[in-house]
XYZ file of C-alpha atoms in Angstrom:
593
model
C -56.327 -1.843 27.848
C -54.343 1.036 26.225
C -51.710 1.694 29.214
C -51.365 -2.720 29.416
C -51.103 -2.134 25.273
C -48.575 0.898 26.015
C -46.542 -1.125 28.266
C -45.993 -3.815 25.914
C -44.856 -1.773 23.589
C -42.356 -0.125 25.298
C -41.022 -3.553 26.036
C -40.463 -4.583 22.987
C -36.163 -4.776 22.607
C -36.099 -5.011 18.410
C -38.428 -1.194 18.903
C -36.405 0.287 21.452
C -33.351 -0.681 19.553
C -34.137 1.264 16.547
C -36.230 3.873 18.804
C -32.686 4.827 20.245
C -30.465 4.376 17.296
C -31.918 8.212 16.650
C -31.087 9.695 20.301
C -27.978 10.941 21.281
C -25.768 10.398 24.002
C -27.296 12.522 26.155
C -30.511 11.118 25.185
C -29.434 7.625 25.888
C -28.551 8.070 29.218
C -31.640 9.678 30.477
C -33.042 6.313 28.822
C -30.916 4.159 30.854
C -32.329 5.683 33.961
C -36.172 4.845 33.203
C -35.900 1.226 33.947
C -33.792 -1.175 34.271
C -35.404 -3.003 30.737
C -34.466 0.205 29.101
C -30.897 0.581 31.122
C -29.713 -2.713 29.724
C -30.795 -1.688 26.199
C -29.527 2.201 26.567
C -26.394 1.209 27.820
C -25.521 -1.236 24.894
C -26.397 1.469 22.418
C -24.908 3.809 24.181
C -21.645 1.757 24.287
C -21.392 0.150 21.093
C -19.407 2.795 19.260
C -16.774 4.423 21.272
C -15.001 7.358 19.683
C -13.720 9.261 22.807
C -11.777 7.156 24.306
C -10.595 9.557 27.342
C -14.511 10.088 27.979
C -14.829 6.040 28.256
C -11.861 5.349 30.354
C -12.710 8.296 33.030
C -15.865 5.353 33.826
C -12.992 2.910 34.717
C -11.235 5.836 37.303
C -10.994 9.701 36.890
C -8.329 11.741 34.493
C -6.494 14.541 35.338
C -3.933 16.703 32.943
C 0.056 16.063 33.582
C 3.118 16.857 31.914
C 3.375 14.603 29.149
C 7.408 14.078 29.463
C 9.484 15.437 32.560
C 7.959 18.714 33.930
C 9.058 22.215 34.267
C 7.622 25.276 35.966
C 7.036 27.117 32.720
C 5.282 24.184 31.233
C 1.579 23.524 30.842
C 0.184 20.318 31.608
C -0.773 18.647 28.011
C -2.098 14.616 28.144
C -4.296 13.303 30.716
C -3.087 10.225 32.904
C -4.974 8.640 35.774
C -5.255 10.312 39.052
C -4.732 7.176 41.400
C -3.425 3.372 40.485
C -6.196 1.170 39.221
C -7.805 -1.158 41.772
C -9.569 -4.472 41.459
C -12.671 -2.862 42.114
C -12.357 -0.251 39.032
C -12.077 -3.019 37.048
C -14.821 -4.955 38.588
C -17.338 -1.868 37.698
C -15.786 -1.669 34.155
C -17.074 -5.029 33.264
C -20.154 -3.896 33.259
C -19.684 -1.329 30.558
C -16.670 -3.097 28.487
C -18.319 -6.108 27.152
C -20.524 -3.605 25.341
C -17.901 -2.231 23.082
C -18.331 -3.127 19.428
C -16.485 -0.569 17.965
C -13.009 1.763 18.908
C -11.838 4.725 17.311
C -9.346 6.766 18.440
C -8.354 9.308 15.697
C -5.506 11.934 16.338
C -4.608 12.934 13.146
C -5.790 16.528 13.262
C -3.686 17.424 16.298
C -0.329 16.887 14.954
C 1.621 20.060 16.238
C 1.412 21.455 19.762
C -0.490 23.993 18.752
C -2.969 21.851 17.179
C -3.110 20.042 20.886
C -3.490 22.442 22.853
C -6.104 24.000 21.077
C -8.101 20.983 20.093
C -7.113 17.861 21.538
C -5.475 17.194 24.921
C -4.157 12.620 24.183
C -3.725 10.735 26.368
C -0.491 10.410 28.526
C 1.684 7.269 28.114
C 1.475 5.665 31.390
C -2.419 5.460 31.095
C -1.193 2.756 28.219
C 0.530 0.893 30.849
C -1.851 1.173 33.336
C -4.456 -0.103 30.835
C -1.713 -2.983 30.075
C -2.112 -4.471 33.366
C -5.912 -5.424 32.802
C -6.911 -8.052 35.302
C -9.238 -9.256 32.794
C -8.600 -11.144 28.826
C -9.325 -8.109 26.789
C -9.685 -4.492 28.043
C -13.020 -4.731 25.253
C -13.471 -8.763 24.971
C -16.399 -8.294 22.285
C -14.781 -5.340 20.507
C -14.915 -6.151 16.612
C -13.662 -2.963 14.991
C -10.878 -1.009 15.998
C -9.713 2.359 13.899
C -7.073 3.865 15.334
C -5.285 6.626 13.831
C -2.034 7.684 15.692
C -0.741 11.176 15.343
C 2.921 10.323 15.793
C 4.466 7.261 15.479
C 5.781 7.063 19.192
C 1.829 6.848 19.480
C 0.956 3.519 17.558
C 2.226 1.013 20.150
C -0.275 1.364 22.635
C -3.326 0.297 20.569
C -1.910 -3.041 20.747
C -3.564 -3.280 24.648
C -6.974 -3.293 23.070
C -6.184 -5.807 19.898
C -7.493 -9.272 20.109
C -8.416 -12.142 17.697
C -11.918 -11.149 17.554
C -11.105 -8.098 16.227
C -12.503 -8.121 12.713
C -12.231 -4.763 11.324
C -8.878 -3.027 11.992
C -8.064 0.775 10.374
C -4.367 2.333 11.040
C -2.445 4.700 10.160
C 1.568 3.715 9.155
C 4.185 6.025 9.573
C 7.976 5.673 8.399
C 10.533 5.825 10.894
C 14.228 4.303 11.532
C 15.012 0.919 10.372
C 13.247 -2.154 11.741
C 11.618 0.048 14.119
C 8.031 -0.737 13.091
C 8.668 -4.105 12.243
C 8.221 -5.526 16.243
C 5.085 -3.564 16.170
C 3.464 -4.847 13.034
C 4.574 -8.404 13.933
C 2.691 -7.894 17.151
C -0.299 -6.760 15.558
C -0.660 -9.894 13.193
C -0.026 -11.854 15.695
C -2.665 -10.297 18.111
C -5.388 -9.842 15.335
C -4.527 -12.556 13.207
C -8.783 -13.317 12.607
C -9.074 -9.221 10.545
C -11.280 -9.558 7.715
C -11.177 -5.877 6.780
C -7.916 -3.703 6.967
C -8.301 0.288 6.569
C -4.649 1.681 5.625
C -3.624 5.654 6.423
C -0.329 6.404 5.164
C 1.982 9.536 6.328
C 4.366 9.478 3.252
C 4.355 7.889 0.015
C 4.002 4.151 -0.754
C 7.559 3.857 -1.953
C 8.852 4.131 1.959
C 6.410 1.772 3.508
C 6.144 -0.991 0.741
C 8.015 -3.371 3.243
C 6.110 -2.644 6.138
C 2.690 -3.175 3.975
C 4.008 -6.150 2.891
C 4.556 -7.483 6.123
C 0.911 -6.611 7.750
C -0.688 -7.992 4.395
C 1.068 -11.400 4.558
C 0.355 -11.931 8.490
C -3.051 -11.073 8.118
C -4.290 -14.210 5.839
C -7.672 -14.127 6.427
C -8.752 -10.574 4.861
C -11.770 -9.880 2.866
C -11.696 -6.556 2.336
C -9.113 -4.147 1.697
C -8.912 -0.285 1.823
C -5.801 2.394 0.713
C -5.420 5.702 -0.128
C -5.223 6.725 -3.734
C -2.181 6.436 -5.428
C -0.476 3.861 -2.622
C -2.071 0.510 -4.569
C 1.389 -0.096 -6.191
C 2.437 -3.323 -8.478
C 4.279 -4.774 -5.361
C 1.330 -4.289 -3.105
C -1.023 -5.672 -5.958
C 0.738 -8.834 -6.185
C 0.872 -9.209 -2.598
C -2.695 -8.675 -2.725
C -3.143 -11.579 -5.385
C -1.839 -13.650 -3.240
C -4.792 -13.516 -0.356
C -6.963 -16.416 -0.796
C -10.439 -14.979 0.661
C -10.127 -11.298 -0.689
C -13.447 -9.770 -1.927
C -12.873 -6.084 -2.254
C -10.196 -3.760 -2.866
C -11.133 -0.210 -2.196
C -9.434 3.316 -2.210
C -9.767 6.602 -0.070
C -11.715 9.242 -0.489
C -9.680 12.308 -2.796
C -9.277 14.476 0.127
C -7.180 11.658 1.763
C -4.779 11.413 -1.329
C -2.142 14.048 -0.156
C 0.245 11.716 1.015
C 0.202 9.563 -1.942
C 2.235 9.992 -5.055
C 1.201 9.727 -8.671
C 4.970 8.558 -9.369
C 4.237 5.549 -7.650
C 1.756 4.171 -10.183
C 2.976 5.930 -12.939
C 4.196 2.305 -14.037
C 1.532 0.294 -13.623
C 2.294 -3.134 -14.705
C 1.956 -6.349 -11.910
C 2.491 -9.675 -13.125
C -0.124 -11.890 -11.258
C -0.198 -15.839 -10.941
C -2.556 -17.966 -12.690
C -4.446 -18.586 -9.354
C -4.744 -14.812 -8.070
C -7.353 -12.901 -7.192
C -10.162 -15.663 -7.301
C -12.545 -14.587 -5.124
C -12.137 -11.164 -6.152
C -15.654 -8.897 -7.119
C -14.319 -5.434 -6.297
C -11.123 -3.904 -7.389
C -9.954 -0.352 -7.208
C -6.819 1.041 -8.241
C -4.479 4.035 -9.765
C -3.087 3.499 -13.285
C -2.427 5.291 -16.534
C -5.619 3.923 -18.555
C -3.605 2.381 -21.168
C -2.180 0.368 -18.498
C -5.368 -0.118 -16.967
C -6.554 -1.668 -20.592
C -3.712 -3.599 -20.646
C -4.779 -5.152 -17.367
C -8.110 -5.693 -18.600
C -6.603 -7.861 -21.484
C -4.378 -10.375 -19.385
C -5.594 -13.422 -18.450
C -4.656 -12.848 -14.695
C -7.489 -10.310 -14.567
C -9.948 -11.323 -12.552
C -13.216 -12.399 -14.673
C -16.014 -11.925 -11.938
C -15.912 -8.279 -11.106
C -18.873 -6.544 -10.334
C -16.938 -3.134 -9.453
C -14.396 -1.489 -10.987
C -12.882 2.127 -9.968
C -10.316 3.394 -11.787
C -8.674 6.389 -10.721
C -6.702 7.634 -13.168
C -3.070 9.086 -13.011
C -3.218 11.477 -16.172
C -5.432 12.832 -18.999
C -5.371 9.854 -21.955
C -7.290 10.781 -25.428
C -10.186 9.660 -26.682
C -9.114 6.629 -28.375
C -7.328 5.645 -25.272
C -10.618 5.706 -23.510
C -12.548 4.110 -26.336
C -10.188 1.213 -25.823
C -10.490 0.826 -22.149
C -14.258 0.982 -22.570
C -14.326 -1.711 -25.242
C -11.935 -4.137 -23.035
C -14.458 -3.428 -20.207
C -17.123 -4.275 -22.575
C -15.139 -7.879 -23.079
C -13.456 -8.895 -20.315
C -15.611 -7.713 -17.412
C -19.205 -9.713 -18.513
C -20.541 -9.226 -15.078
C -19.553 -5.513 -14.259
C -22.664 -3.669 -12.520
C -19.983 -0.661 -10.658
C -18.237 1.233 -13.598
C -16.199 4.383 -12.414
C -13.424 6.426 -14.542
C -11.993 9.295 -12.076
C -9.448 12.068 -13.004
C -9.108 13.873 -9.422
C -8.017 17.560 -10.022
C -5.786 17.954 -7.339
C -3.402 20.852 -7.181
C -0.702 18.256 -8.444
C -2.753 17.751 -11.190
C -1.737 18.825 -14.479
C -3.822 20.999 -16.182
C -3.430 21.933 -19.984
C -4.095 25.219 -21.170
C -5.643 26.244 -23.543
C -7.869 23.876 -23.669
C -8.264 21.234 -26.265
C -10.241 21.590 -28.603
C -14.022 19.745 -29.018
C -12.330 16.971 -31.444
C -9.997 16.164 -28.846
C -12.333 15.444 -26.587
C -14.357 12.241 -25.432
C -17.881 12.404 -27.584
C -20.784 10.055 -27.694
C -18.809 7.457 -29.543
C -16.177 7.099 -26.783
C -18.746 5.969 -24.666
C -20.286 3.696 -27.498
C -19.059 0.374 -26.166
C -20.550 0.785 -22.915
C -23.855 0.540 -24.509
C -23.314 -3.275 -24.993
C -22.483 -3.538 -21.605
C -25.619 -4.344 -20.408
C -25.067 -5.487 -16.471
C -23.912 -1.989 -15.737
C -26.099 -0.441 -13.574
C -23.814 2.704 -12.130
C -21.518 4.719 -14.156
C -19.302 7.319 -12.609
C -17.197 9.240 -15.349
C -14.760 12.203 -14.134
C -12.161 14.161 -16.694
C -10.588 17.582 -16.429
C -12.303 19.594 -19.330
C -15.875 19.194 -20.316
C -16.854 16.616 -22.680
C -17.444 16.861 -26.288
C -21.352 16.363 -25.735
C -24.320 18.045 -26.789
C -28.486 17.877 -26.000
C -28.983 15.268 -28.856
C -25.891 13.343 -27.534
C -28.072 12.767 -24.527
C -30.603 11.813 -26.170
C -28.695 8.809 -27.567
C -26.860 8.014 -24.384
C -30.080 7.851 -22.371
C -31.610 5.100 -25.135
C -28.928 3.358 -25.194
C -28.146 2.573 -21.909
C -32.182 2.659 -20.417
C -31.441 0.181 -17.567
C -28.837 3.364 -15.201
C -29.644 3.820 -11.828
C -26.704 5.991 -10.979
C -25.234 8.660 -13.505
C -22.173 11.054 -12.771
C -20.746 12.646 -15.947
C -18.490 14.740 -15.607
C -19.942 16.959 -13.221
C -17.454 19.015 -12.115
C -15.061 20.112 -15.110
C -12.448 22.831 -15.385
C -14.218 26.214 -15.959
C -13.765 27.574 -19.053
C -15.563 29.936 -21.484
C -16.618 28.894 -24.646
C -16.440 25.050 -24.478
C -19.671 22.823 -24.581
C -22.495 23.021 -22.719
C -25.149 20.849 -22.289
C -28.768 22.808 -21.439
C -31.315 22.050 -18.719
C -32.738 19.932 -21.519
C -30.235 17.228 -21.538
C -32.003 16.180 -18.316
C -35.806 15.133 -20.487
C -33.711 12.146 -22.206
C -33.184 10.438 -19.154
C -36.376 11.492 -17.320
C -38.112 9.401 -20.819
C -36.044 6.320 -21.178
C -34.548 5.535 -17.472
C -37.022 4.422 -15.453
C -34.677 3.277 -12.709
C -32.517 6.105 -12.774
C -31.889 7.141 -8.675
C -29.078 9.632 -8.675
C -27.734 11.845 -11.805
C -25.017 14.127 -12.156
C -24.165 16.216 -15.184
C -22.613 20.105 -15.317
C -24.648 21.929 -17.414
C -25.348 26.012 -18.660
C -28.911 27.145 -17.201
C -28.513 30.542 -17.950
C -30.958 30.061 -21.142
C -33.673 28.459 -21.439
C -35.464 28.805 -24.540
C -39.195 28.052 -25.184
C -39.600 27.821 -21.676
C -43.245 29.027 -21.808
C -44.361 26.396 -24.330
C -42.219 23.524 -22.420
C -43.946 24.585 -19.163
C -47.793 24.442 -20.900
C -46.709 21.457 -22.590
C -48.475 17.779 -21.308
C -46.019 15.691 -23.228
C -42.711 16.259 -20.890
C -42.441 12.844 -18.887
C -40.924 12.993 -15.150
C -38.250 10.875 -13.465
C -40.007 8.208 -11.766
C -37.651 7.114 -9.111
C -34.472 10.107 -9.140
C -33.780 10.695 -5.632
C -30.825 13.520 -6.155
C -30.002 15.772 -8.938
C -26.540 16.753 -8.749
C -25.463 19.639 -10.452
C -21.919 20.326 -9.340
C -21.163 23.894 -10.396
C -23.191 24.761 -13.319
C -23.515 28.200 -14.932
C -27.066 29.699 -14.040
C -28.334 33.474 -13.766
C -31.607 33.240 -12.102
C -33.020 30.922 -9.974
C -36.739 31.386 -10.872
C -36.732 29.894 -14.370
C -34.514 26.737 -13.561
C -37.262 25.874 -10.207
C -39.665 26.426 -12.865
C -38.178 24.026 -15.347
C -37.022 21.378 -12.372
C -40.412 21.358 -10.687
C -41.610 19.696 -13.951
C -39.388 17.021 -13.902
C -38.320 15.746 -10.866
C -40.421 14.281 -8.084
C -41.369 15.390 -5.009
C -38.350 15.290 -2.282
C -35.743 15.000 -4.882
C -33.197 17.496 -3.622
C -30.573 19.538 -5.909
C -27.278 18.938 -4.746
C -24.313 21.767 -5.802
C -20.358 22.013 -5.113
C -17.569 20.275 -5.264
C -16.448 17.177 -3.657
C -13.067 18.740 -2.696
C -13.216 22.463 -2.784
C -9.857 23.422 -1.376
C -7.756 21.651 -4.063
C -9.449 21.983 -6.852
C -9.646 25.996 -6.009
C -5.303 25.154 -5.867
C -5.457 23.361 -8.994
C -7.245 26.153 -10.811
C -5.147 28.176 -9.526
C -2.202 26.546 -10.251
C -3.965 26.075 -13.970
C -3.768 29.473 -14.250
C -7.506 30.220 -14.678
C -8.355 33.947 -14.231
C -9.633 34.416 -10.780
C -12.700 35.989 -11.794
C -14.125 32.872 -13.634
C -13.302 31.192 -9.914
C -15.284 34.247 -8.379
C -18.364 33.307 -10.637
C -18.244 29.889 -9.155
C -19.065 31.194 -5.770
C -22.357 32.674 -7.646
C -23.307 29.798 -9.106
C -23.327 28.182 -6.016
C -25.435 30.913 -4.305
C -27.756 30.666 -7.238
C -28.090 26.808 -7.217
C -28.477 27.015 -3.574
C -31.609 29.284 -3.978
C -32.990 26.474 -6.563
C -32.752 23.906 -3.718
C -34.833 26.182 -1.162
C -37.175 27.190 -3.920
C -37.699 24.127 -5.442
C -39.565 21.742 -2.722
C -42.390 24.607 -2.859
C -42.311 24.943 -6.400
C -42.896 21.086 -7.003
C -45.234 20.874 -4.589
C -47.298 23.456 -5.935
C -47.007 21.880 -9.218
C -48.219 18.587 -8.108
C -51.263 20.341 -6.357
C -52.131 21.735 -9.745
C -51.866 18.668 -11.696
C -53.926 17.455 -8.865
C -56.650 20.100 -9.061
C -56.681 19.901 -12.980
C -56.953 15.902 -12.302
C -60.047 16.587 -10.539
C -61.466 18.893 -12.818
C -60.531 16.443 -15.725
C -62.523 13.796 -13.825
C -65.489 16.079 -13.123
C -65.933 16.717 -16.570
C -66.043 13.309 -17.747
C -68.447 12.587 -15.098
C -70.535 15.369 -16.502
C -69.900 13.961 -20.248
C -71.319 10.934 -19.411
C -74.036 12.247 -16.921
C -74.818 14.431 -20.582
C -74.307 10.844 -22.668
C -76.581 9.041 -19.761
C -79.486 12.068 -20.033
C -79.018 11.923 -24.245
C -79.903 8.252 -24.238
C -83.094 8.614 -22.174
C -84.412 11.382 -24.057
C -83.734 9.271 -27.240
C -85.792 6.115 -25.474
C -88.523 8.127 -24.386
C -89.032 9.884 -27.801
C -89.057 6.581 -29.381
C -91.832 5.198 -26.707
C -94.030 8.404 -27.869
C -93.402 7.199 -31.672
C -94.444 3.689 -30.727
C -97.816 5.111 -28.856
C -98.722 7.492 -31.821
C -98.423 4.578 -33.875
C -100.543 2.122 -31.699
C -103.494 4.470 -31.143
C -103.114 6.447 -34.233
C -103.314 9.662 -32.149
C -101.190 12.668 -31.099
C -100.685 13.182 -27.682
């Protein structure tokens, strides 16, 4: 019964699916040589995602290194081309592998000198391009649905066109500038090829400014896209309007920070697109670079789109607090349905920096963020400025009450260092733990190198825990010892709730401080902090633990006491009936016992 019940299990395609969605490659292919149930369902796992591309096509006939252009003795072999012409029969074996394909990405952008290739990454020579070209078959990949491919050159973009097809839904590329009209076959090709893309993922070599026409031209032959993605600081008015004009868009998105290099705040510095009535109408997500009082402005027309339910901002310069105040109030009026609210300075080491620093007047406080409060949809708020904010413990304590239905806080976790400017304590986190319920992930910077009354906090029954946080992120707050702050965290947040500490992009903000000015040893003490948050995150799973075992034991001893209470209550009762039976006998018989 158990090997029959054993055996049904293990053929059982929805388990083995997610059984090998944890193994390896490695892994998988031992699993395609068990049986041939498991081969079928290996090999499609296995297959579904290919991101070496050289490692996939040596299955269709072996690779061997040649000279990439016309050979001399002195140099090296550098790009791998196929030993032998293709045959019918290579392809015939291929089908049995290609169909599988779901997914194609071919990324080459960190081998762009030949220094970089040779130590790294070996591509692909030319001619394995053509060889591919002459594919007896439809489509090299007929069931291939998302292609990425990032070209290190621009010589290098033209052969991803032998895998495009119209089932290609997802396509990611990166553009590069080069003569005149030159990329304008290429790009025609493309929409013509993948003219059924739903979601476009843009990588740009230079600023928007050069490739505006070619951006143009992708975005208006590819009419059926949903979903949109650039890199900061390239969503320019042009590009916006072009945008409007897409009938099915859902989601604009931008890059990640550490992808913004080739952008250019200039670009966006004027941010001010004039979009038709009928624009933008299935939009729900929008992302984009702007000074914030042009970002208000925006907000205000009657073009903007009423039904968002995300909006990013990332913002191009430092505004006042009134500024923001006014952005937050037209977000407040114009975006009713808004449940994704982010406001994001990136320091960058283009960033500019003022020093000193302003003072705590000039600074956002509690009522800059007042209007928010009203805004009662918004479920995630992600809030990022240069300096820290004008905030204090009680501060929190209002922000926490007023806005009781968070799941996802980041405020301002990773300011400018600076000396004296304000802090919030460990004890701005107890305001949230009290009145957020739903509260997942939370991000503040704050100074744990005191904590005062720590002794009566710790003894005290009253402190309430975060119900549902699953990460505490800390970015690079000030601490001195580790000890104390595991102490104070293990009585707040739950079990598995790790403490996350650093910066989201290390290497320019270290440029921008630099750049800033800011004496390299407060940049030194950052390092410490780290080390010293780090030590929280080991210490802290065996702290909480250990707490929760003693809440457990003093549970139990809470509950054995009662027990014995009423056990006492139960044995007080029965002496007072029995006393009153002996009354009642003396009474009847009229004598003692």
């Amino acid at each position: 019964m158990e090997a029959h019940y054993g055996r049904a299990v293990g053929h059982i395609d929805e388990l083995l699916v997610m059984i090998f969605a944890y193994l390896d490659d490695r892994a998988l292919s031992r699993a395609a040589c068990v049986c041939k149930h498991w081969c079928e369902i290996a090999l499609d796992c296995l297959w579904h995602e290919v991101t070496d591309l050289r490692r996939a096509l040596t299955v269709l006939a072996p690779l061997a290194l040649r000279p990439e252009r016309a050979s001399t003795s002195s140099r090296p072999p550098n790009a791998y081309a196929f030993k032998r012409p293709l045959t019918a029969e290579d392809w015939r074996r291929f089908q049995r592998y290609s169909p599988r394909v779901r997914r194609l990405r071919h990324d080459q952008r960190h081998a762009r000198s030949s220094t970089e290739r040779a130590k790294r990454h070996v591509p692909l020579h030319p001619k394995v391009f053509d060889d591919l070209s002459a594919c007896p078959y439809t489509d090299i990949f007929p069931n291939l649905q998302s292609l990425t491919w990032f070209a290190c050159a621009p010589n290098r973009q033209q052969p991803s066109l032998v895998f495009m097809h119209r089932r290609v839904k997802h396509l990611g590329m990166h553009i590069y500038r080069s003569e005149p009209h030159a990329s304008t076959g290429f790009l025609t090709d493309v929409c013509t090829r993948c003219s059924g893309v739903t979601s476009l993922e843009l990588r740009l070599e230079e600023p928007m400014r050069h490739l505006e026409d070619d951006v143009v031209l992708l975005l208006r032959g590819l009419p059926q896209l949903l979903q949109v993605s650039l890199p900061i600081f390239s969503l320019t008015p042009r590009v916006f309007v072009e945008l409007s004009r897409l009938r099915h868009v859902v989601s604009i998105t931008l890059g990640h920070p550490a992808q913004a290099e080739p952008g250019d705040r200039r670009d966006v510095a004027d941010f001010a697109p004039t979009i038709r009535e009928d624009g933008f109408v299935t939009l729900r997500s929008l992302a984009f670079s702007a000074r914030l009082p042009d970002a208000t402005r925006l907000l205000h027309t009657t073009q903007c789109p009423a039904r968002l339910t995300r909006l990013h901002i990332k913002a191009v310069e430092i505004a006042p607090p009134t500024a923001l105040h006014d952005f937050f109030c037209a977000v407040r009026d114009r975006c009713t349905s808004l449940v994704d609210l982010s406001l994001d300075y990136i320091i960058a080491p283009d960033s500019t920096i003022t020093s000193p620093p302003p003072l705590p007047q000039e600074r956002p406080t509690l009522a800059t963020f007042r209007p928010l409060f009203s805004a009662r949809s918004i479920r995630t708020f992600e809030f990022r400025w240069d300096f820290a904010l004008s905030l204090s413990d009680d501060d929190m304590e209002g922000f926490a009450s007023g806005w009781p239905l968070l799941e996802s806080l980041q405020l301002n976790p990773e300011p400018v260092p600076e000396p004296n400017g304000p802090k919030l304590s460990l004890y701005a986190l107890i305001p949230f733990a009290r009145h957020c319920p739903n509260l997942r992930y939370l991000a503040l910077h704050m100074d744990a190198r005191e904590l005062l009354d720590l002794p009566r906090l710790l003894r005290s029954s009253t402190i309430t825990p975060f119900q549902r946080l699953e990460t505490l992120s800390v970015g690079l707050s000030a601490i001195t010892k580790a000890e104390p702050v595991t102490l104070f965290l293990s009585q707040l947040l739950p079990l598995g709730c790790p403490v996350s500490c650093g910066l989201r992009w290390p290497d320019a903000f270290d440029l921008a401080l630099e750049h800033a000015r800011v004496p390299l040893e407060v940049r030194t003490e950052m390092s410490t902090f780290w080390m010293r948050w780090t030590e929280v995150a080991k210490l802290l799973p065996v702290a909480t633990k250990a707490r929760l075992e003693e809440k457990a034991r003093f549970s139990a001893l809470e509950r054995q006491m009662h027990a014995l209470e009423l056990s006492r209550c139960e044995d007080r009762r029965r002496l007072t009936y029995l006393e009153r039976e002996v009354q009642d006998l003396r009474g009847r018989t009229g004598r003692t016992p």
